[in-house]
Every structure is written in structure tokens, then in C-alpha cells.
């Protein structure tokens, strides 16, 4: 399916759900990075990437993603709380 529709974000979300259920955090990070590239205006993509990056023991990436999100979406106050964790 991904080969046929490489820009279909729903496919990446579905695959990520499977990977997260299997605790394959590193692979989920890769999918969420692609999803963020495809849909950079969807704030949930930033939150989800930060979450799986944290699970994958990549706190630097999680912080970078949240910093980018707070810069891009300054009116979303809960991002500041996430950065403080």
C-alpha cells in the first residue's frame, strides 16, 4: 500500500499504530518523521513524533520536535507543558 500511495498519511498512521503496539519505537519514529514531512501543518504529527521519540530513548529529538512545534504553533499552550516534562 505504501508503494502505491507514498504520500498517504493514513497509511503511515496505521503502520505506526502497529509498530507502537509492538513497541518498535525506532521504526515508529521513522514513520512519524515521514508523516511530519507529508503533513507539516498538523500539530498532532509533532506531538506523536515527540512521544515515540521519547519511547525510543531519543529525548533530544523529542525536544527538537516540541521546540519546532512551539515555534510553529505559538498559540497552543499545552506544548509548553510538554516541553517542560
CSV table of C-alpha atoms in Angstrom, one decimal:
chain,number,residue,atom,x,y,z
A,1,UNK,CA,0.0,0.0,0.0
A,2,UNK,CA,2.8,2.4,0.9
A,3,UNK,CA,4.5,1.9,-2.5
A,4,UNK,CA,1.2,2.6,-4.3
A,5,UNK,CA,0.4,5.7,-2.2
A,6,UNK,CA,3.7,7.1,-0.7
A,7,UNK,CA,2.0,10.4,0.2
A,8,UNK,CA,-1.0,8.9,2.0
A,9,UNK,CA,-0.6,9.9,5.7
A,10,UNK,CA,-3.3,7.5,6.8
A,11,UNK,CA,-1.1,4.6,5.8
A,12,UNK,CA,1.8,5.9,7.9
A,13,UNK,CA,-0.5,6.3,10.9
A,14,UNK,CA,-1.9,2.8,10.5
A,15,UNK,CA,1.6,1.3,10.3
A,16,UNK,CA,2.8,3.4,13.2
A,17,UNK,CA,-0.1,2.1,15.4
A,18,UNK,CA,1.1,-1.5,14.7
A,19,UNK,CA,4.7,-0.6,15.4
A,20,UNK,CA,3.8,1.2,18.6
A,21,UNK,CA,1.7,-1.8,19.7
A,22,UNK,CA,4.7,-4.0,19.1
A,23,UNK,CA,6.9,-1.4,21.0
A,24,UNK,CA,9.1,-0.9,17.9
A,25,UNK,CA,9.7,2.7,18.8
A,26,UNK,CA,12.7,3.3,16.4
A,27,UNK,CA,10.7,2.2,13.4
A,28,UNK,CA,7.7,4.3,14.6
A,29,UNK,CA,10.0,7.3,14.8
A,30,UNK,CA,10.9,6.9,11.1
A,31,UNK,CA,7.3,6.7,10.1
A,32,UNK,CA,6.3,9.7,12.1
A,33,UNK,CA,9.2,11.7,10.6
A,34,UNK,CA,7.8,10.9,7.2
A,35,UNK,CA,4.3,11.8,8.3
A,36,UNK,CA,5.5,15.1,9.6
A,37,UNK,CA,7.2,15.8,6.2
A,38,UNK,CA,3.9,15.0,4.5
A,39,UNK,CA,1.7,17.0,6.8
A,40,UNK,CA,3.8,19.7,8.5
A,41,UNK,CA,0.7,21.8,9.4
A,42,UNK,CA,-0.9,19.0,11.5
A,43,UNK,CA,0.1,19.7,15.1
A,44,UNK,CA,-0.7,16.1,16.1
A,45,UNK,CA,2.1,14.9,14.0
A,46,UNK,CA,4.6,16.9,16.1
A,47,UNK,CA,3.1,15.5,19.3
A,48,UNK,CA,3.1,12.0,18.1
A,49,UNK,CA,6.7,12.2,16.9
A,50,UNK,CA,7.8,13.6,20.2
A,51,UNK,CA,6.0,10.8,22.0
A,52,UNK,CA,7.5,8.0,20.0
A,53,UNK,CA,10.9,9.6,20.1
A,54,UNK,CA,10.7,9.7,23.9
A,55,UNK,CA,9.8,6.0,23.9
A,56,UNK,CA,12.7,5.3,21.5
A,57,UNK,CA,15.1,6.8,24.1
A,58,UNK,CA,15.7,9.8,21.8
A,59,UNK,CA,15.0,12.8,24.1
A,60,UNK,CA,17.0,15.2,22.0
A,61,UNK,CA,14.8,14.5,19.0
A,62,UNK,CA,11.6,14.8,21.2
A,63,UNK,CA,12.8,18.2,22.5
A,64,UNK,CA,13.7,19.4,19.0
A,65,UNK,CA,10.3,18.4,17.6
A,66,UNK,CA,8.5,20.2,20.5
A,67,UNK,CA,10.6,23.3,20.1
A,68,UNK,CA,9.7,23.3,16.4
A,69,UNK,CA,6.1,22.9,17.2
A,70,UNK,CA,6.0,25.7,19.8
A,71,UNK,CA,7.7,28.0,17.2
A,72,UNK,CA,5.3,26.9,14.5
A,73,UNK,CA,2.1,26.9,16.7
A,74,UNK,CA,2.8,29.6,19.4
A,75,UNK,CA,-0.9,29.8,20.4
A,76,UNK,CA,-1.0,26.2,21.5
A,77,UNK,CA,-0.3,26.5,25.2
A,78,UNK,CA,-0.1,22.8,26.1
A,79,UNK,CA,3.0,22.4,24.0
A,80,UNK,CA,4.9,24.4,26.6
A,81,UNK,CA,3.8,22.0,29.3
A,82,UNK,CA,5.0,19.1,27.2
A,83,UNK,CA,8.4,20.7,26.7
A,84,UNK,CA,8.7,21.1,30.5
A,85,UNK,CA,8.5,17.4,31.1
